[in-house]
Amino acid sequence: RLFCFPYAGGSDSIFRSWSSRLPRSVEVHCAQLPGRGMRLHEAAVTQMKPLVRALAQAINPHLNSPFALFGHSMGAAIAFELAHLLRKENGREPVHLFISARRAPHMPDRMPPTYNLPKDDFINELRRLKGTPKEVLDHRELLNLMIPVLRSDFELIQTYQHTPGPPLGCPLTAFGGSDDLDVTLEELEGWQDYTAHSFQVLILPGDHFFLHTAQSLLLQSISRIFEHAARR
């Protein structure tokens, strides 16, 4: 079972096609966080710990099979913290942790917080990041609906601090984009300190949102890792 966690402002739709493009033995579960999709009526969460605790409770009944975690950007930090919490409270670790487009926890953010910017400045930041579709940015009513969720997600990840602990015992793969200006190769390589098992960095073509533009290559890489693990 592969549990997937989205970037800030993202929903489960990001991963909806993955089931048909990964090995048939992989069962994909996509996290739908509060404040979007079918959970639009729920308030978005602004702190990492309560979100991860709620996620742990939600997936606990599904941990009766080998499982892996994948997260992109904000979702990578969520997946990482979830792996630690599951080990601490359930004694279970993923068979693999996939980190995508996120710097290692001990490396400082090179950018100042943006979640509390004035509205126009916040929208300009969204345009710079290129993660919000142009049709949303140009649609005032839809944008007004999305901004509270985006601010909440930005607050969650920009105020996040990892509490140091023993490294995980599972293999860890860190994915990065060749043209990602927000996450450097050095910041990806820093994840090596967080596993006592095997570690690798894989660079794919694209910017911070390469999981869309290089999705086929990303899923091929994940498939090869699962196939290798199954043979082993």
PDB file of C-alpha atoms in Angstrom:
ATOM      1  CA  ARG A   1       0.000   0.000   0.000  1.00  0.00           C
ATOM      2  CA  LEU A   2       1.379   3.360  -1.066  1.00  0.00           C
ATOM      3  CA  PHE A   3       0.072   6.341   0.906  1.00  0.00           C
ATOM      4  CA  CYS A   4       0.500   9.654  -0.960  1.00  0.00           C
ATOM      5  CA  PHE A   5       0.487  13.193   0.458  1.00  0.00           C
ATOM      6  CA  PRO A   6       0.112  16.381  -1.632  1.00  0.00           C
ATOM      7  CA  TYR A   7       1.934  19.678  -1.842  1.00  0.00           C
ATOM      8  CA  ALA A   8       0.433  22.862  -0.332  1.00  0.00           C
ATOM      9  CA  GLY A   9      -3.001  23.507  -1.790  1.00  0.00           C
ATOM     10  CA  GLY A  10      -3.057  20.096  -3.466  1.00  0.00           C
ATOM     11  CA  SER A  11      -5.726  17.420  -3.225  1.00  0.00           C
ATOM     12  CA  ASP A  12      -6.033  13.679  -3.765  1.00  0.00           C
ATOM     13  CA  SER A  13      -6.632  14.312  -7.490  1.00  0.00           C
ATOM     14  CA  ILE A  14      -2.852  14.718  -7.926  1.00  0.00           C
ATOM     15  CA  PHE A  15      -2.414  10.963  -7.459  1.00  0.00           C
ATOM     16  CA  ARG A  16      -5.680   9.708  -8.965  1.00  0.00           C
ATOM     17  CA  SER A  17      -4.060   8.184 -12.068  1.00  0.00           C
ATOM     18  CA  TRP A  18      -1.201   6.500 -10.214  1.00  0.00           C
ATOM     19  CA  SER A  19      -2.999   3.199  -9.580  1.00  0.00           C
ATOM     20  CA  SER A  20      -3.136   2.423 -13.294  1.00  0.00           C
ATOM     21  CA  ARG A  21       0.514   3.335 -13.839  1.00  0.00           C
ATOM     22  CA  LEU A  22       2.195   1.477 -10.994  1.00  0.00           C
ATOM     23  CA  PRO A  23       2.589  -2.328 -10.631  1.00  0.00           C
ATOM     24  CA  ARG A  24      -0.710  -4.119 -10.046  1.00  0.00           C
ATOM     25  CA  SER A  25       0.575  -5.272  -6.668  1.00  0.00           C
ATOM     26  CA  VAL A  26       0.678  -1.642  -5.440  1.00  0.00           C
ATOM     27  CA  GLU A  27      -2.523  -0.318  -3.856  1.00  0.00           C
ATOM     28  CA  VAL A  28      -2.500   3.505  -3.958  1.00  0.00           C
ATOM     29  CA  HIS A  29      -4.178   5.519  -1.191  1.00  0.00           C
ATOM     30  CA  CYS A  30      -4.390   9.308  -1.704  1.00  0.00           C
ATOM     31  CA  ALA A  31      -4.709  11.593   1.300  1.00  0.00           C
ATOM     32  CA  GLN A  32      -7.488  14.175   1.097  1.00  0.00           C
ATOM     33  CA  LEU A  33      -6.551  16.832   3.641  1.00  0.00           C
ATOM     34  CA  PRO A  34      -9.137  19.075   5.353  1.00  0.00           C
ATOM     35  CA  GLY A  35     -10.322  22.179   3.508  1.00  0.00           C
ATOM     36  CA  ARG A  36     -10.480  20.766  -0.030  1.00  0.00           C
ATOM     37  CA  GLY A  37     -12.473  18.374  -2.192  1.00  0.00           C
ATOM     38  CA  MET A  38     -15.027  16.375  -0.241  1.00  0.00           C
ATOM     39  CA  ARG A  39     -13.617  17.920   2.973  1.00  0.00           C
ATOM     40  CA  LEU A  40     -14.140  21.506   1.834  1.00  0.00           C
ATOM     41  CA  HIS A  41     -16.393  22.238   4.827  1.00  0.00           C
ATOM     42  CA  GLU A  42     -13.608  21.334   7.282  1.00  0.00           C
ATOM     43  CA  ALA A  43     -11.092  23.916   8.454  1.00  0.00           C
ATOM     44  CA  ALA A  44      -7.616  23.437   7.023  1.00  0.00           C
ATOM     45  CA  VAL A  45      -4.953  22.493   9.590  1.00  0.00           C
ATOM     46  CA  THR A  46      -2.122  24.945  10.274  1.00  0.00           C
ATOM     47  CA  GLN A  47       0.129  22.813  12.505  1.00  0.00           C
ATOM     48  CA  MET A  48       2.023  19.655  11.591  1.00  0.00           C
ATOM     49  CA  LYS A  49       1.600  17.585  14.758  1.00  0.00           C
ATOM     50  CA  PRO A  50      -2.228  17.441  14.939  1.00  0.00           C
ATOM     51  CA  LEU A  51      -2.435  16.741  11.199  1.00  0.00           C
ATOM     52  CA  VAL A  52       0.038  13.857  11.372  1.00  0.00           C
ATOM     53  CA  ARG A  53      -1.688  12.400  14.421  1.00  0.00           C
ATOM     54  CA  ALA A  54      -5.044  12.448  12.615  1.00  0.00           C
ATOM     55  CA  LEU A  55      -3.470  10.813   9.552  1.00  0.00           C
ATOM     56  CA  ALA A  56      -1.913   8.091  11.703  1.00  0.00           C
ATOM     57  CA  GLN A  57      -5.321   7.270  13.179  1.00  0.00           C
ATOM     58  CA  ALA A  58      -6.891   7.202   9.713  1.00  0.00           C
ATOM     59  CA  ILE A  59      -4.400   4.823   8.117  1.00  0.00           C
ATOM     60  CA  ASN A  60      -3.823   2.586  11.131  1.00  0.00           C
ATOM     61  CA  PRO A  61      -6.517   0.051  10.036  1.00  0.00           C
ATOM     62  CA  HIS A  62      -4.727  -0.257   6.670  1.00  0.00           C
ATOM     63  CA  LEU A  63      -1.298  -1.168   8.026  1.00  0.00           C
ATOM     64  CA  ASN A  64      -1.934  -4.922   7.916  1.00  0.00           C
ATOM     65  CA  SER A  65       0.079  -5.094   4.669  1.00  0.00           C
ATOM     66  CA  PRO A  66       3.523  -3.749   3.784  1.00  0.00           C
ATOM     67  CA  PHE A  67       3.226  -0.020   3.153  1.00  0.00           C
ATOM     68  CA  ALA A  68       5.239   2.865   1.717  1.00  0.00           C
ATOM     69  CA  LEU A  69       4.864   6.632   1.998  1.00  0.00           C
ATOM     70  CA  PHE A  70       5.253   9.273  -0.728  1.00  0.00           C
ATOM     71  CA  GLY A  71       5.000  13.028  -0.273  1.00  0.00           C
ATOM     72  CA  HIS A  72       5.761  15.999  -2.499  1.00  0.00           C
ATOM     73  CA  SER A  73       6.995  19.301  -1.023  1.00  0.00           C
ATOM     74  CA  MET A  74       4.746  19.894   2.016  1.00  0.00           C
ATOM     75  CA  GLY A  75       3.561  16.306   1.638  1.00  0.00           C
ATOM     76  CA  ALA A  76       7.144  15.067   1.974  1.00  0.00           C
ATOM     77  CA  ALA A  77       7.424  16.577   5.446  1.00  0.00           C
ATOM     78  CA  ILE A  78       4.039  15.054   6.329  1.00  0.00           C
ATOM     79  CA  ALA A  79       5.140  11.597   5.134  1.00  0.00           C
ATOM     80  CA  PHE A  80       8.415  11.882   7.063  1.00  0.00           C
ATOM     81  CA  GLU A  81       6.723  12.879  10.324  1.00  0.00           C
ATOM     82  CA  LEU A  82       4.102  10.188   9.838  1.00  0.00           C
ATOM     83  CA  ALA A  83       6.808   7.537   9.445  1.00  0.00           C
ATOM     84  CA  HIS A  84       8.309   8.604  12.772  1.00  0.00           C
ATOM     85  CA  LEU A  85       4.953   8.638  14.567  1.00  0.00           C
ATOM     86  CA  LEU A  86       3.966   5.200  13.251  1.00  0.00           C
ATOM     87  CA  ARG A  87       7.281   3.782  14.426  1.00  0.00           C
ATOM     88  CA  LYS A  88       6.898   5.369  17.854  1.00  0.00           C
ATOM     89  CA  GLU A  89       3.267   4.403  18.478  1.00  0.00           C
ATOM     90  CA  ASN A  90       2.722   1.293  16.329  1.00  0.00           C
ATOM     91  CA  GLY A  91       6.196  -0.165  16.044  1.00  0.00           C
ATOM     92  CA  ARG A  92       5.712  -0.187  12.260  1.00  0.00           C
ATOM     93  CA  GLU A  93       7.892   1.425   9.613  1.00  0.00           C
ATOM     94  CA  PRO A  94       7.285   1.805   5.871  1.00  0.00           C
ATOM     95  CA  VAL A  95       9.108  -0.506   3.481  1.00  0.00           C
ATOM     96  CA  HIS A  96      10.186   2.675   1.675  1.00  0.00           C
ATOM     97  CA  LEU A  97       9.929   6.419   2.209  1.00  0.00           C
ATOM     98  CA  PHE A  98       9.740   8.586  -0.925  1.00  0.00           C
ATOM     99  CA  ILE A  99      10.639  12.232  -0.355  1.00  0.00           C
ATOM    100  CA  SER A 100       9.947  14.590  -3.267  1.00  0.00           C
ATOM    101  CA  ALA A 101      10.934  18.266  -3.723  1.00  0.00           C
ATOM    102  CA  ARG A 102      11.666  18.947  -0.069  1.00  0.00           C
ATOM    103  CA  ARG A 103      14.866  19.939   1.704  1.00  0.00           C
ATOM    104  CA  ALA A 104      16.149  17.898   4.652  1.00  0.00           C
ATOM    105  CA  PRO A 105      14.591  18.950   7.994  1.00  0.00           C
ATOM    106  CA  HIS A 106      17.778  20.330   9.526  1.00  0.00           C
ATOM    107  CA  MET A 107      18.421  22.697   6.614  1.00  0.00           C
ATOM    108  CA  PRO A 108      17.045  26.214   7.118  1.00  0.00           C
ATOM    109  CA  ASP A 109      14.482  27.739   4.795  1.00  0.00           C
ATOM    110  CA  ARG A 110      16.231  30.215   2.514  1.00  0.00           C
ATOM    111  CA  MET A 111      13.004  32.176   2.005  1.00  0.00           C
ATOM    112  CA  PRO A 112      11.071  34.241   4.575  1.00  0.00           C
ATOM    113  CA  PRO A 113       7.535  33.139   5.551  1.00  0.00           C
ATOM    114  CA  THR A 114       4.869  34.050   3.007  1.00  0.00           C
ATOM    115  CA  TYR A 115       1.669  32.685   4.551  1.00  0.00           C
ATOM    116  CA  ASN A 116       0.895  36.042   6.223  1.00  0.00           C
ATOM    117  CA  LEU A 117       1.613  38.309   3.251  1.00  0.00           C
ATOM    118  CA  PRO A 118      -1.031  40.838   2.139  1.00  0.00           C
ATOM    119  CA  LYS A 119      -3.396  39.342  -0.412  1.00  0.00           C
ATOM    120  CA  ASP A 120      -1.844  40.846  -3.552  1.00  0.00           C
ATOM    121  CA  ASP A 121       1.667  39.898  -2.449  1.00  0.00           C
ATOM    122  CA  PHE A 122       0.481  36.404  -1.583  1.00  0.00           C
ATOM    123  CA  ILE A 123      -1.027  35.992  -5.044  1.00  0.00           C
ATOM    124  CA  ASN A 124       2.247  37.152  -6.621  1.00  0.00           C
ATOM    125  CA  GLU A 125       4.037  34.488  -4.597  1.00  0.00           C
ATOM    126  CA  LEU A 126       1.608  31.870  -5.912  1.00  0.00           C
ATOM    127  CA  ARG A 127       2.411  32.987  -9.456  1.00  0.00           C
ATOM    128  CA  ARG A 128       6.135  32.696  -8.757  1.00  0.00           C
ATOM    129  CA  LEU A 129       5.794  29.171  -7.413  1.00  0.00           C
ATOM    130  CA  LYS A 130       3.844  28.046 -10.534  1.00  0.00           C
ATOM    131  CA  GLY A 131       1.930  25.425  -8.561  1.00  0.00           C
ATOM    132  CA  THR A 132      -1.496  27.054  -8.808  1.00  0.00           C
ATOM    133  CA  PRO A 133      -3.188  26.653 -12.218  1.00  0.00           C
ATOM    134  CA  LYS A 134      -3.449  29.860 -14.246  1.00  0.00           C
ATOM    135  CA  GLU A 135      -7.212  29.375 -14.596  1.00  0.00           C
ATOM    136  CA  VAL A 136      -7.471  29.512 -10.783  1.00  0.00           C
ATOM    137  CA  LEU A 137      -5.241  32.594 -10.489  1.00  0.00           C
ATOM    138  CA  ASP A 138      -7.316  34.376 -13.148  1.00  0.00           C
ATOM    139  CA  HIS A 139     -10.673  33.361 -11.629  1.00  0.00           C
ATOM    140  CA  ARG A 140     -11.302  35.754  -8.734  1.00  0.00           C
ATOM    141  CA  GLU A 141     -14.080  33.772  -7.026  1.00  0.00           C
ATOM    142  CA  LEU A 142     -12.213  30.482  -7.264  1.00  0.00           C
ATOM    143  CA  LEU A 143      -9.002  32.126  -6.073  1.00  0.00           C
ATOM    144  CA  ASN A 144     -10.788  33.655  -3.069  1.00  0.00           C
ATOM    145  CA  LEU A 145     -11.995  30.154  -2.209  1.00  0.00           C
ATOM    146  CA  MET A 146      -8.493  28.701  -2.449  1.00  0.00           C
ATOM    147  CA  ILE A 147      -6.485  31.397  -0.654  1.00  0.00           C
ATOM    148  CA  PRO A 148      -7.506  30.385   2.928  1.00  0.00           C
ATOM    149  CA  VAL A 149      -6.468  26.770   2.241  1.00  0.00           C
ATOM    150  CA  LEU A 150      -3.194  27.859   0.669  1.00  0.00           C
ATOM    151  CA  ARG A 151      -2.419  30.217   3.543  1.00  0.00           C
ATOM    152  CA  SER A 152      -3.128  27.429   6.040  1.00  0.00           C
ATOM    153  CA  ASP A 153      -0.905  24.969   4.184  1.00  0.00           C
ATOM    154  CA  PHE A 154       1.876  27.527   3.850  1.00  0.00           C
ATOM    155  CA  GLU A 155       1.647  28.250   7.569  1.00  0.00           C
ATOM    156  CA  LEU A 156       1.798  24.532   8.336  1.00  0.00           C
ATOM    157  CA  ILE A 157       4.977  23.950   6.338  1.00  0.00           C
ATOM    158  CA  GLN A 158       6.664  27.301   7.012  1.00  0.00           C
ATOM    159  CA  THR A 159       6.310  26.923  10.802  1.00  0.00           C
ATOM    160  CA  TYR A 160       7.193  23.204  10.793  1.00  0.00           C
ATOM    161  CA  GLN A 161      10.167  22.110  12.890  1.00  0.00           C
ATOM    162  CA  HIS A 162      11.318  18.518  13.179  1.00  0.00           C
ATOM    163  CA  THR A 163      12.220  17.147  16.606  1.00  0.00           C
ATOM    164  CA  PRO A 164      15.513  15.237  16.211  1.00  0.00           C
ATOM    165  CA  GLY A 165      15.395  11.507  16.867  1.00  0.00           C
ATOM    166  CA  PRO A 166      16.943   8.210  15.753  1.00  0.00           C
ATOM    167  CA  PRO A 167      17.084   7.725  11.962  1.00  0.00           C
ATOM    168  CA  LEU A 168      14.418   5.635  10.306  1.00  0.00           C
ATOM    169  CA  GLY A 169      15.199   2.007   9.550  1.00  0.00           C
ATOM    170  CA  CYS A 170      13.687   1.985   6.055  1.00  0.00           C
ATOM    171  CA  PRO A 171      15.219   2.826   2.652  1.00  0.00           C
ATOM    172  CA  LEU A 172      14.743   6.453   1.620  1.00  0.00           C
ATOM    173  CA  THR A 173      14.652   7.920  -1.880  1.00  0.00           C
ATOM    174  CA  ALA A 174      14.713  11.694  -2.426  1.00  0.00           C
ATOM    175  CA  PHE A 175      13.434  13.023  -5.755  1.00  0.00           C
ATOM    176  CA  GLY A 176      14.324  16.464  -7.069  1.00  0.00           C
ATOM    177  CA  GLY A 177      13.731  18.603 -10.143  1.00  0.00           C
ATOM    178  CA  SER A 178      16.685  19.594 -12.326  1.00  0.00           C
ATOM    179  CA  ASP A 179      15.340  23.159 -12.573  1.00  0.00           C
ATOM    180  CA  ASP A 180      13.884  23.465  -9.082  1.00  0.00           C
ATOM    181  CA  LEU A 181      15.100  26.797  -7.698  1.00  0.00           C
ATOM    182  CA  ASP A 182      13.535  26.156  -4.279  1.00  0.00           C
ATOM    183  CA  VAL A 183      15.244  22.846  -3.386  1.00  0.00           C
ATOM    184  CA  THR A 184      18.927  22.273  -4.157  1.00  0.00           C
ATOM    185  CA  LEU A 185      20.812  19.011  -4.641  1.00  0.00           C
ATOM    186  CA  GLU A 186      22.642  19.618  -1.356  1.00  0.00           C
ATOM    187  CA  GLU A 187      19.306  19.999   0.445  1.00  0.00           C
ATOM    188  CA  LEU A 188      18.100  16.699  -1.033  1.00  0.00           C
ATOM    189  CA  GLU A 189      21.331  14.911  -0.126  1.00  0.00           C
ATOM    190  CA  GLY A 190      20.819  16.038   3.475  1.00  0.00           C
ATOM    191  CA  TRP A 191      18.082  13.389   3.801  1.00  0.00           C
ATOM    192  CA  GLN A 192      20.802  10.744   4.036  1.00  0.00           C
ATOM    193  CA  ASP A 193      21.130  11.601   7.729  1.00  0.00           C
ATOM    194  CA  TYR A 194      17.549  10.446   8.368  1.00  0.00           C
ATOM    195  CA  THR A 195      17.808   6.789   7.464  1.00  0.00           C
ATOM    196  CA  ALA A 196      19.991   3.957   8.736  1.00  0.00           C
ATOM    197  CA  HIS A 197      19.159   2.007   5.564  1.00  0.00           C
ATOM    198  CA  SER A 198      19.941   2.626   1.893  1.00  0.00           C
ATOM    199  CA  PHE A 199      19.582   6.119   0.439  1.00  0.00           C
ATOM    200  CA  GLN A 200      19.545   7.631  -3.035  1.00  0.00           C
ATOM    201  CA  VAL A 201      18.792  10.924  -4.751  1.00  0.00           C
ATOM    202  CA  LEU A 202      17.099  10.844  -8.162  1.00  0.00           C
ATOM    203  CA  ILE A 203      16.933  14.041 -10.241  1.00  0.00           C
ATOM    204  CA  LEU A 204      14.149  14.328 -12.814  1.00  0.00           C
ATOM    205  CA  PRO A 205      13.679  17.011 -15.482  1.00  0.00           C
ATOM    206  CA  GLY A 206      11.511  19.938 -14.435  1.00  0.00           C
ATOM    207  CA  ASP A 207      10.983  22.616 -11.807  1.00  0.00           C
ATOM    208  CA  HIS A 208       9.472  22.264  -8.336  1.00  0.00           C
ATOM    209  CA  PHE A 209       6.375  20.576  -9.778  1.00  0.00           C
ATOM    210  CA  PHE A 210       8.175  17.912 -11.793  1.00  0.00           C
ATOM    211  CA  LEU A 211       5.756  15.318 -10.397  1.00  0.00           C
ATOM    212  CA  HIS A 212       3.346  16.613 -13.069  1.00  0.00           C
ATOM    213  CA  THR A 213       5.687  17.349 -15.971  1.00  0.00           C
ATOM    214  CA  ALA A 214       7.898  14.273 -15.434  1.00  0.00           C
ATOM    215  CA  GLN A 215       5.223  12.017 -13.966  1.00  0.00           C
ATOM    216  CA  SER A 216       6.019   9.056 -16.225  1.00  0.00           C
ATOM    217  CA  LEU A 217       9.690   9.075 -15.189  1.00  0.00           C
ATOM    218  CA  LEU A 218       8.745   9.483 -11.534  1.00  0.00           C
ATOM    219  CA  LEU A 219       6.358   6.519 -11.604  1.00  0.00           C
ATOM    220  CA  GLN A 220       8.865   4.406 -13.530  1.00  0.00           C
ATOM    221  CA  SER A 221      11.423   5.063 -10.785  1.00  0.00           C
ATOM    222  CA  ILE A 222       8.949   4.179  -8.037  1.00  0.00           C
ATOM    223  CA  SER A 223       7.923   1.015  -9.923  1.00  0.00           C
ATOM    224  CA  ARG A 224      11.539  -0.137 -10.241  1.00  0.00           C
ATOM    225  CA  ILE A 225      12.098   0.383  -6.523  1.00  0.00           C
ATOM    226  CA  PHE A 226       9.003  -1.668  -5.648  1.00  0.00           C
ATOM    227  CA  GLU A 227       9.967  -4.433  -8.088  1.00  0.00           C
ATOM    228  CA  HIS A 228      13.472  -4.592  -6.635  1.00  0.00           C
ATOM    229  CA  ALA A 229      12.046  -4.752  -3.099  1.00  0.00           C
ATOM    230  CA  ALA A 230       9.655  -7.549  -4.115  1.00  0.00           C
ATOM    231  CA  ARG A 231      12.495  -9.629  -5.593  1.00  0.00           C
ATOM    232  CA  ARG A 232      14.618  -9.074  -2.500  1.00  0.00           C
TER     233      ARG A 232
END
